[in-house]
Short mmCIF file of C-alpha atoms in Angstrom, two decimals:
data_model
loop_
_atom_site.label_atom_id
_atom_site.label_comp_id
_atom_site.label_asym_id
_atom_site.label_seq_id
_atom_site.Cartn_x
_atom_site.Cartn_y
_atom_site.Cartn_z
CA MET A 1 -72.17 -105.65 81.82
CA MET A 2 -69.60 -106.41 79.12
CA LYS A 3 -69.44 -103.95 76.24
CA MET A 4 -69.89 -105.30 72.75
CA PRO A 5 -67.09 -104.62 70.27
CA ALA A 6 -69.54 -102.67 68.09
CA ASP A 7 -70.37 -100.38 71.04
CA LEU A 8 -66.69 -99.71 71.66
CA ALA A 9 -66.06 -99.14 67.95
CA ARG A 10 -68.92 -96.63 67.94
CA GLN A 11 -67.34 -94.89 70.94
CA ALA A 12 -64.02 -94.73 69.09
CA LEU A 13 -65.81 -93.16 66.11
CA TYR A 14 -67.39 -90.60 68.45
CA ALA A 15 -63.94 -89.82 69.84
CA VAL A 16 -62.69 -89.21 66.29
CA LEU A 17 -65.63 -86.84 65.70
CA TYR A 18 -64.89 -85.11 69.01
CA TYR A 19 -61.24 -84.59 68.08
CA ALA A 20 -62.19 -83.30 64.62
CA GLY A 21 -64.69 -80.95 66.24
CA LEU A 22 -62.05 -79.57 68.60
CA VAL A 23 -59.59 -79.05 65.74
CA LEU A 24 -62.28 -77.22 63.79
CA VAL A 25 -63.24 -75.03 66.76
CA LEU A 26 -59.60 -74.14 67.40
CA ARG A 27 -58.97 -73.27 63.75
CA LEU A 28 -62.10 -71.11 63.61
CA ALA A 29 -61.11 -69.38 66.86
CA GLY A 30 -57.69 -68.50 65.45
CA LYS A 31 -54.14 -68.50 66.79
CA ARG A 32 -54.91 -65.83 69.35
CA LEU A 33 -56.90 -68.32 71.38
CA ALA A 34 -53.85 -70.54 71.78
CA GLY A 35 -51.29 -67.96 72.82
CA GLN A 36 -53.09 -64.83 73.98
CA THR A 37 -55.98 -66.46 75.81
CA THR A 38 -58.04 -64.32 78.13
CA THR A 39 -59.98 -65.85 81.00
CA PHE A 40 -63.17 -65.46 78.97
CA ASP A 41 -61.60 -67.21 75.94
CA LEU A 42 -60.50 -70.09 78.15
CA VAL A 43 -63.96 -70.50 79.69
CA VAL A 44 -65.59 -70.53 76.24
CA LEU A 45 -63.10 -73.08 74.92
CA ILE A 46 -63.58 -75.36 77.93
CA GLN A 47 -67.36 -75.12 77.61
CA LEU A 48 -67.24 -76.02 73.93
CA ALA A 49 -65.07 -79.03 74.68
CA VAL A 50 -67.33 -80.13 77.53
CA VAL A 51 -70.45 -79.87 75.37
CA LEU A 52 -68.81 -81.88 72.59
CA GLN A 53 -67.53 -84.47 75.03
CA THR A 54 -70.80 -84.80 76.93
CA THR A 55 -72.68 -85.26 73.69
CA LEU A 56 -70.38 -87.98 72.40
CA LEU A 57 -69.12 -89.86 75.46
CA GLY A 58 -71.14 -92.95 76.27
CA LYS A 59 -71.68 -94.14 79.85
CA GLY A 60 -69.31 -96.59 81.44
CA VAL A 61 -65.63 -97.02 82.14
CA ALA A 62 -64.95 -98.95 78.93
CA ASN A 63 -66.41 -96.11 76.84
CA ALA A 64 -64.33 -93.55 78.74
CA VAL A 65 -61.14 -95.57 78.24
CA VAL A 66 -61.80 -96.06 74.52
CA PHE A 67 -62.68 -92.37 74.13
CA LEU A 68 -59.53 -91.14 75.91
CA LEU A 69 -57.18 -93.59 74.19
CA THR A 70 -58.63 -92.75 70.78
CA VAL A 71 -58.27 -88.99 71.34
CA LEU A 72 -54.69 -89.41 72.62
CA ALA A 73 -53.76 -91.67 69.70
CA LEU A 74 -55.27 -89.23 67.21
CA HIS A 75 -53.42 -86.34 68.79
CA ARG A 76 -50.09 -88.18 68.52
CA LEU A 77 -50.81 -89.15 64.91
CA VAL A 78 -51.78 -85.61 63.96
CA ALA A 79 -48.67 -84.20 65.67
CA GLN A 80 -46.45 -86.66 63.78
CA ALA A 81 -48.23 -85.95 60.49
CA CYS A 82 -47.81 -82.18 61.01
CA ALA A 83 -44.10 -82.70 61.67
CA GLN A 84 -43.83 -84.57 58.35
CA SER A 85 -46.08 -82.36 56.22
CA PRO A 86 -45.69 -78.57 56.16
CA ARG A 87 -48.91 -78.34 54.14
CA LEU A 88 -50.93 -80.24 56.75
CA ARG A 89 -49.26 -78.24 59.52
CA LYS A 90 -50.26 -74.98 57.85
CA MET A 91 -53.82 -76.21 57.32
CA LEU A 92 -54.29 -77.35 60.94
CA ARG A 93 -52.16 -74.83 62.83
CA GLY A 94 -51.89 -71.84 60.54
CA GLU A 95 -48.65 -70.01 59.94
CA PRO A 96 -46.78 -67.10 61.47
CA ARG A 97 -47.96 -63.63 60.45
CA PRO A 98 -46.25 -60.25 60.84
CA LEU A 99 -48.07 -57.82 63.13
CA VAL A 100 -45.45 -55.06 63.24
CA THR A 101 -42.79 -54.20 60.67
CA GLN A 102 -40.24 -51.41 61.09
CA GLY A 103 -42.20 -49.97 64.02
CA VAL A 104 -45.52 -49.86 62.13
CA VAL A 105 -48.49 -51.87 63.38
CA LEU A 106 -50.21 -53.83 60.60
CA ASP A 107 -53.85 -53.20 61.48
CA ASP A 108 -55.16 -55.48 58.71
CA ALA A 109 -53.13 -58.38 60.12
CA LEU A 110 -54.44 -57.67 63.62
CA ALA A 111 -58.00 -57.71 62.31
CA GLU A 112 -57.48 -60.97 60.42
CA GLU A 113 -56.03 -62.58 63.55
CA GLY A 114 -58.93 -61.30 65.68
CA MET A 115 -56.51 -59.39 67.85
CA SER A 116 -56.89 -55.89 69.26
CA ARG A 117 -54.15 -53.28 69.35
CA ALA A 118 -54.33 -53.44 73.17
CA GLU A 119 -53.60 -57.20 73.07
CA LEU A 120 -50.66 -56.60 70.76
CA LEU A 121 -49.27 -53.88 73.00
CA ALA A 122 -49.65 -56.13 76.05
CA GLY A 123 -47.79 -58.91 74.23
CA LEU A 124 -44.99 -56.52 73.26
CA ARG A 125 -44.72 -55.22 76.84
CA LYS A 126 -44.30 -58.80 78.05
CA LEU A 127 -41.31 -59.00 75.71
CA GLY A 128 -39.82 -55.76 77.05
CA PHE A 129 -40.96 -53.29 74.38
CA ALA A 130 -42.54 -50.03 75.52
CA SER A 131 -44.06 -49.36 72.08
CA PRO A 132 -44.27 -50.82 68.57
CA GLU A 133 -41.83 -48.13 67.37
CA GLU A 134 -39.06 -50.15 69.09
CA VAL A 135 -39.88 -53.26 67.04
CA GLU A 136 -38.31 -54.24 63.74
CA LEU A 137 -40.57 -57.27 63.35
CA ALA A 138 -43.27 -58.76 65.58
CA MET A 139 -44.99 -61.95 64.57
CA ILE A 140 -47.90 -63.94 65.89
CA GLU A 141 -46.54 -67.45 65.71
CA GLU A 142 -48.59 -70.52 64.85
CA THR A 143 -48.72 -71.20 68.58
CA GLY A 144 -50.49 -67.86 69.12
CA HIS A 145 -47.56 -66.32 70.97
CA ILE A 146 -46.01 -63.05 69.92
CA SER A 147 -42.31 -62.94 69.08
CA ALA A 148 -40.42 -59.74 68.29
CA ILE A 149 -37.05 -58.41 67.19
CA ARG A 150 -35.79 -55.05 68.44
CA LEU A 151 -35.35 -52.30 65.85
CA GLU A 152 -31.67 -51.41 65.57
CA LYS A 153 -31.11 -47.68 65.68
CA GLY A 154 -28.44 -46.82 63.20
#
């Protein structure tokens, strides 16, 4: 059966709501989910996306195509808008935050990022640091990954 334009427009609106819901969930979850994802975090994120999608995706190939194309188009538009607007980028993706300065772990920053000391230490070990005392500056980037600069002994 042929889909009516109003049905497809409604499906596109649902796709917009789906995308907005995913952006909201990711922002609420924090940067850690993006870069320091545990298996449990990944399962929870996938389940949330599936529930949102199942709720909003209508039956039929035409609905699926409209849904996917709308989400992809929105994602491209948001990526381009974030590249153009630092304010929008900060709002949607957050901004880098120091976690270690001059060898000292910033526990308040860890707490605000929803990150444990063990997760920080694991991230630093991946970068080749045995302990935070070796680090001049470690940041959690907007991508959720940890970057660090070695402390120069002088």
